[in-house]
Amino acid sequence: MLAAPMAVEIGPGAVAGLGDLLADRRISAGGHVAVAVGPGYGDEIAAVVDPALENCDIVRVEEGGALNSALDLADRLRKRFYDAVVGIGGGGTLDVAKHAATLAGLPMVAVATSLSHDGIASPVSSLAHEGQKASYGVQMPVAVLVDLDYVRTSPVQMRRSGVGDAISNLSAIADWRLAKRERGEPIDGLSVALAHTGAQAVLESDGTVEDDDFLVVLAEALVLSGLAMATAGSSRPCSGADHEIVHAIDHLFPDTALHGELAGIGARFAAHLQGDHALAAELDSCLARHELPRTHRDVGLSDEQFAQAVAYAPRTRPDRFTILEHLDLDEEAILNHVHSYADALAG
Ligand SMILES: [Zn+2]
């Protein structure tokens, strides 16, 4: 069974309407909730939420989405009786709130104020611990709201990053199909449909992250990605060789670029290895249209560093079969691919 949120709302005014939503959906009639707020908009959001939710406790969450922040929040949640946890902020804050709510056994409402990656409505939290990121399975949020008033004013680089994460579904789905052909891995058709539909809409839209219409398309794609992961029971529909490369770069060369920026680069390279020239060209023009980095060179990695990351990538998801495991290239072959690929794009 699909554990879907009972409410998904994308539009302006979501934070201000929170109290009504919690009451209408029978999540919390009296507003006895803990509200975890990220650092970016802390005071501003507190000023809006406080009058709407008289009985709420506002908890500030540190920047960076750390495992320790989630454990601290879970401790606080156990000390009082709450109906639910509301996370308001970017991806890092929502990941902290999702994990803490799961540990405390409380329903969680996600209110996204940025669209930098597909963790808004997913059953996965990516949290940092001692310099490394790890993924934790968590409950799906019971409600997902995207507040366009905040998204619109979030840093442009964050909005673009969400584009890269959304379109990486397309190379990830190709990897899933490859795994079915090569080793009989079952494919979930609904999961593929959800992951594909949103990504394709982003790919085909000619809007930019400055337009509200496009931000709605992007928000829908990221929510659908989360539902695709919930349906599959894993990140499979949204994470193939593209994300193995992201995780390898994060591990070997931390803080190179935002998650979605690297996912776009990873997807573009994966499509090249998959030999899907049509997809590679479509991904490339989408990345260029949104002024996203197209190759590793655009984020300051040398060909040798990127080849090192590609060679390391399969170790980041040991059981995931993708084009990387299929080709099983040695370091020299990878470097040759990287040179010719990056030269062709630069030329
Ligand atoms: Zn991602």
Coordinates of C-alpha atoms and ligand atoms in Angstrom, one line a residue:
M1 CA 0.0 0.0 0.0
L2 CA 1.1 3.5 -0.8
A3 CA 1.5 5.7 2.3
A4 CA 0.6 9.0 0.6
P5 CA 0.2 12.3 2.4
M6 CA -3.5 13.1 3.1
A7 CA -2.9 16.7 2.0
V8 CA -0.6 18.2 -0.6
E9 CA -0.9 22.0 -1.2
I10 CA 1.4 24.0 -3.4
G11 CA 0.8 27.8 -3.4
P12 CA 1.2 31.1 -1.5
G13 CA 0.2 31.5 2.1
A14 CA 0.8 27.9 3.3
V15 CA 2.6 28.9 6.5
A16 CA -0.2 31.4 7.4
G17 CA -2.9 28.8 6.7
L18 CA -1.2 26.1 8.9
G19 CA -3.5 26.3 11.8
D20 CA -6.6 25.8 9.7
L21 CA -5.0 22.9 7.8
L22 CA -4.0 21.1 11.1
A23 CA -7.6 21.5 12.4
D24 CA -9.4 20.7 9.2
R25 CA -7.4 17.6 8.6
R26 CA -7.9 16.4 12.2
I27 CA -4.1 16.5 12.7
S28 CA -4.3 18.9 15.7
A29 CA -7.5 20.7 16.7
G30 CA -5.9 22.7 19.5
G31 CA -2.6 23.4 17.8
H32 CA -0.5 21.4 20.4
V33 CA 2.3 20.8 18.0
A34 CA 6.1 21.3 17.9
V35 CA 7.2 23.5 15.1
A36 CA 10.7 22.9 13.9
V37 CA 11.9 26.0 12.1
G38 CA 15.1 26.3 10.0
P39 CA 17.6 29.0 10.4
G40 CA 16.9 31.0 7.2
Y41 CA 13.5 32.4 8.1
G42 CA 13.4 31.6 11.8
D43 CA 12.1 34.9 13.2
E44 CA 9.9 35.7 10.3
I45 CA 8.2 32.4 10.3
A46 CA 7.8 32.4 14.1
A47 CA 5.9 35.7 13.8
V48 CA 3.5 34.2 11.3
V49 CA 3.0 30.8 13.0
D50 CA 2.7 32.0 16.7
P51 CA -0.7 33.7 16.4
A52 CA -2.0 31.0 14.1
L53 CA -1.0 28.2 16.5
E54 CA -1.5 29.5 20.0
N55 CA -0.4 26.3 21.8
C56 CA 2.6 25.4 19.7
D57 CA 6.3 25.2 20.7
I58 CA 8.7 26.7 18.3
V59 CA 12.0 24.9 18.1
R60 CA 15.0 26.3 16.2
V61 CA 16.9 23.8 14.1
E62 CA 20.5 24.5 13.3
E63 CA 21.6 24.7 9.7
G64 CA 23.1 21.8 7.9
G65 CA 20.7 18.9 8.6
A66 CA 22.8 17.1 11.2
L67 CA 21.9 13.8 12.8
N68 CA 22.5 15.3 16.2
S69 CA 19.9 18.0 15.6
A70 CA 17.4 15.3 14.9
L71 CA 18.3 13.4 18.0
D72 CA 18.0 16.6 20.1
L73 CA 14.6 17.4 18.6
A74 CA 13.4 13.8 19.3
D75 CA 14.4 14.2 22.9
R76 CA 12.4 17.4 23.2
L77 CA 9.4 15.8 21.6
R78 CA 9.3 13.0 24.2
K79 CA 9.3 15.5 27.1
R80 CA 5.8 16.9 26.3
F81 CA 2.6 15.6 24.7
Y82 CA 2.3 16.8 21.1
D83 CA -0.3 15.9 18.4
A84 CA 2.3 16.3 15.6
V85 CA 5.6 17.8 14.5
V86 CA 5.6 20.5 11.8
G87 CA 8.8 21.1 10.0
I88 CA 9.2 24.5 8.2
G89 CA 12.2 25.2 6.1
G90 CA 14.5 23.9 3.4
G91 CA 15.5 20.3 2.8
G92 CA 17.9 20.1 5.8
T93 CA 15.3 21.3 8.3
L94 CA 12.6 18.9 6.9
D95 CA 15.1 16.0 7.1
V96 CA 15.8 16.7 10.7
A97 CA 12.0 17.1 11.5
K98 CA 11.1 13.9 9.6
H99 CA 13.7 11.8 11.4
A100 CA 12.8 13.2 14.9
A101 CA 9.1 12.7 14.3
T102 CA 9.8 9.0 13.3
L103 CA 11.9 8.4 16.4
A104 CA 9.2 10.0 18.6
G105 CA 6.4 8.2 16.8
L106 CA 4.5 11.4 15.9
P107 CA 2.9 12.4 12.6
M108 CA 4.9 15.0 10.6
V109 CA 3.8 17.9 8.5
A110 CA 6.3 19.2 6.0
V111 CA 6.2 22.9 5.0
A112 CA 8.8 23.5 2.3
T113 CA 10.2 27.0 1.9
S114 CA 12.7 26.0 -0.8
L115 CA 12.8 23.5 -3.6
S116 CA 16.5 22.5 -3.6
H117 CA 15.9 18.7 -3.7
D118 CA 13.4 15.9 -3.7
G119 CA 13.3 15.2 0.0
I120 CA 10.2 17.4 0.6
A121 CA 7.7 14.5 0.5
S122 CA 10.0 11.5 0.7
P123 CA 10.2 8.6 3.2
V124 CA 14.0 9.3 3.5
S125 CA 16.1 11.7 5.6
S126 CA 19.6 12.5 4.5
L127 CA 21.5 13.6 7.6
A128 CA 25.1 14.6 8.3
H129 CA 27.1 12.9 11.0
E130 CA 30.9 13.4 11.6
G131 CA 31.4 14.9 8.1
Q132 CA 29.5 12.2 6.2
K133 CA 25.9 12.1 4.9
A134 CA 23.8 9.0 5.5
S135 CA 20.2 8.2 4.5
Y136 CA 17.6 7.1 7.1
G137 CA 14.2 5.5 6.3
V138 CA 11.5 7.6 7.9
Q139 CA 7.7 7.9 7.8
M140 CA 6.1 9.8 5.0
P141 CA 4.8 13.3 6.1
V142 CA 1.0 13.2 6.7
A143 CA 0.8 16.6 4.9
V144 CA 3.1 18.4 2.5
L145 CA 2.8 22.1 1.9
V146 CA 5.0 24.2 -0.4
D147 CA 4.8 27.9 0.4
L148 CA 5.5 29.8 -2.8
D149 CA 5.8 33.1 -1.0
Y150 CA 9.0 31.7 0.6
V151 CA 10.2 29.6 -2.4
R152 CA 10.0 32.7 -4.6
T153 CA 12.5 34.6 -2.3
S154 CA 14.8 31.6 -1.7
P155 CA 18.3 31.8 -3.2
V156 CA 18.1 31.3 -7.0
Q157 CA 20.8 28.7 -6.8
M158 CA 18.6 26.6 -4.5
R159 CA 15.7 26.7 -6.8
R160 CA 17.9 25.7 -9.8
S161 CA 19.3 22.9 -7.7
G162 CA 15.8 21.4 -7.5
V163 CA 15.7 21.2 -11.3
G164 CA 18.9 19.1 -11.4
D165 CA 17.5 16.7 -8.7
A166 CA 14.1 16.4 -10.6
I167 CA 15.5 15.6 -14.0
S168 CA 18.0 13.1 -12.7
N169 CA 15.0 10.7 -12.3
L170 CA 15.2 10.1 -16.1
S171 CA 18.7 8.5 -16.0
A172 CA 17.8 6.7 -12.7
I173 CA 14.8 5.1 -14.4
A174 CA 16.9 4.0 -17.3
D175 CA 19.2 2.4 -14.8
W176 CA 16.3 0.6 -13.1
R177 CA 15.2 -0.7 -16.5
L178 CA 18.7 -1.9 -17.2
A179 CA 18.7 -3.7 -13.8
K180 CA 15.5 -5.5 -14.9
R181 CA 17.0 -6.6 -18.2
E182 CA 20.4 -7.6 -16.8
R183 CA 19.5 -9.2 -13.5
G184 CA 15.7 -9.5 -13.3
E185 CA 15.2 -6.8 -10.7
P186 CA 11.4 -6.1 -10.5
I187 CA 10.2 -2.7 -11.6
D188 CA 7.3 -0.9 -9.9
G189 CA 5.3 0.7 -12.8
L190 CA 3.4 3.2 -10.6
S191 CA 6.7 4.3 -9.1
V192 CA 8.2 4.8 -12.5
A193 CA 5.1 6.7 -13.7
L194 CA 5.3 9.1 -10.8
A195 CA 9.1 9.7 -11.0
H196 CA 8.9 10.1 -14.8
T197 CA 5.9 12.4 -15.1
G198 CA 7.3 15.1 -12.9
A199 CA 10.8 15.0 -14.3
Q200 CA 9.5 15.1 -17.9
A201 CA 7.3 18.1 -17.1
V202 CA 10.3 20.0 -15.8
L203 CA 12.4 18.9 -18.8
E204 CA 9.7 20.1 -21.3
S205 CA 8.8 23.3 -19.6
D206 CA 10.4 26.4 -21.0
G207 CA 9.8 28.5 -17.9
T208 CA 12.5 29.5 -15.4
V209 CA 12.8 29.5 -11.6
E210 CA 11.8 33.2 -11.7
D211 CA 8.2 32.3 -12.8
D212 CA 5.5 31.1 -10.4
D213 CA 4.1 28.7 -13.1
F214 CA 7.4 26.9 -13.4
L215 CA 7.9 26.8 -9.6
V216 CA 4.6 24.9 -9.4
V217 CA 5.8 22.4 -12.0
L218 CA 9.0 22.0 -10.1
A219 CA 7.3 21.6 -6.7
E220 CA 4.9 19.0 -8.2
A221 CA 7.9 17.1 -9.7
L222 CA 9.7 17.0 -6.3
V223 CA 6.5 15.9 -4.5
L224 CA 5.9 13.2 -7.1
S225 CA 9.5 12.0 -6.7
G226 CA 8.9 11.6 -3.0
L227 CA 5.7 9.6 -3.7
A228 CA 7.7 7.5 -6.3
M229 CA 10.2 6.6 -3.6
A230 CA 7.4 5.7 -1.1
T231 CA 5.8 3.5 -3.7
A232 CA 9.0 1.7 -4.6
G233 CA 10.0 1.4 -0.9
S234 CA 13.5 2.8 -1.8
S235 CA 15.1 5.7 -3.6
R236 CA 15.5 3.5 -6.8
P237 CA 13.2 5.6 -9.1
C238 CA 15.1 8.8 -8.3
S239 CA 18.7 7.5 -7.7
G240 CA 20.8 5.6 -10.1
A241 CA 24.4 6.1 -11.4
D242 CA 23.6 9.8 -11.2
H243 CA 23.3 9.8 -7.4
E244 CA 26.1 7.2 -6.9
I245 CA 28.3 9.9 -8.5
V246 CA 26.8 12.6 -6.3
H247 CA 27.5 10.5 -3.2
A248 CA 31.0 9.8 -4.3
I249 CA 31.8 13.5 -5.0
D250 CA 30.3 14.4 -1.5
H251 CA 32.5 11.7 0.0
L252 CA 35.8 12.5 -1.8
F253 CA 35.4 16.2 -2.4
P254 CA 33.0 17.6 0.2
D255 CA 31.2 20.9 -0.4
T256 CA 31.9 20.9 -4.2
A257 CA 28.3 22.0 -5.1
L258 CA 24.7 21.7 -4.0
H259 CA 23.1 18.2 -4.1
G260 CA 20.8 19.0 -7.1
E261 CA 23.6 20.7 -9.1
L262 CA 25.7 17.5 -8.7
A263 CA 22.6 15.3 -9.5
G264 CA 22.2 17.2 -12.9
I265 CA 25.9 16.6 -13.7
G266 CA 25.6 13.0 -12.7
A267 CA 22.5 12.4 -14.8
R268 CA 24.1 14.1 -17.8
F269 CA 27.1 11.8 -17.5
A270 CA 25.0 8.7 -16.8
A271 CA 23.0 9.4 -20.0
H272 CA 26.3 9.6 -21.9
L273 CA 27.4 6.2 -20.6
Q274 CA 23.9 4.7 -21.2
G275 CA 24.4 5.7 -24.9
D276 CA 21.1 7.6 -24.9
H277 CA 22.1 10.6 -27.0
A278 CA 18.5 12.0 -27.2
L279 CA 18.2 12.0 -23.4
A280 CA 21.7 13.4 -22.9
A281 CA 20.9 16.3 -25.3
E282 CA 17.6 17.0 -23.6
L283 CA 19.2 17.0 -20.1
D284 CA 22.0 19.2 -21.4
S285 CA 19.7 21.9 -22.8
C286 CA 17.6 21.9 -19.6
L287 CA 20.7 22.4 -17.5
A288 CA 21.9 25.2 -19.8
R289 CA 18.5 26.8 -19.8
H290 CA 18.5 27.0 -16.0
E291 CA 22.1 28.1 -15.8
L292 CA 23.1 25.0 -14.0
P293 CA 26.5 23.4 -14.2
R294 CA 26.6 20.9 -17.1
T295 CA 29.8 19.1 -16.3
H296 CA 32.2 18.6 -13.4
R297 CA 34.5 21.3 -14.9
D298 CA 31.7 23.9 -14.2
V299 CA 32.0 23.1 -10.5
G300 CA 35.8 23.2 -10.4
L301 CA 36.5 19.4 -10.5
S302 CA 39.3 18.3 -12.9
D303 CA 38.8 15.4 -15.3
E304 CA 41.0 13.2 -13.1
Q305 CA 39.0 14.1 -9.9
F306 CA 35.6 13.4 -11.6
A307 CA 37.0 10.1 -13.0
Q308 CA 38.1 9.2 -9.5
A309 CA 34.5 9.9 -8.2
V310 CA 33.0 7.8 -11.0
A311 CA 35.3 4.9 -10.2
Y312 CA 34.4 5.2 -6.5
A313 CA 30.6 5.7 -7.1
P314 CA 29.5 2.0 -7.1
R315 CA 30.8 1.6 -3.5
T316 CA 28.3 4.3 -2.3
R317 CA 25.3 2.0 -3.0
P318 CA 26.6 -1.5 -2.9
D319 CA 23.4 -3.3 -4.0
R320 CA 22.3 -0.8 -6.6
F321 CA 22.8 -2.0 -10.2
T322 CA 23.3 0.9 -12.7
I323 CA 25.2 1.6 -15.9
L324 CA 28.4 1.9 -13.8
E325 CA 28.2 -1.6 -12.5
H326 CA 27.0 -2.9 -15.9
L327 CA 30.0 -1.4 -17.8
D328 CA 32.4 -2.1 -14.9
L329 CA 35.0 0.2 -16.5
D330 CA 38.6 0.5 -15.1
E331 CA 40.0 3.8 -14.2
E332 CA 41.8 4.4 -17.5
A333 CA 38.6 3.7 -19.5
I334 CA 36.6 6.0 -17.2
L335 CA 39.2 8.8 -17.7
N336 CA 39.0 8.4 -21.5
H337 CA 35.2 8.7 -21.3
V338 CA 35.4 11.7 -19.1
H339 CA 37.9 13.5 -21.4
S340 CA 36.0 12.9 -24.6
Y341 CA 32.6 13.7 -23.0
A342 CA 33.8 17.0 -21.4
D343 CA 35.7 18.1 -24.5
A344 CA 32.6 17.4 -26.7
L345 CA 30.5 19.6 -24.4
A346 CA 33.0 22.3 -24.2
G347 CA 33.5 22.4 -28.0
Ligands
ZN1 ZN 18.6 13.7 -5.0

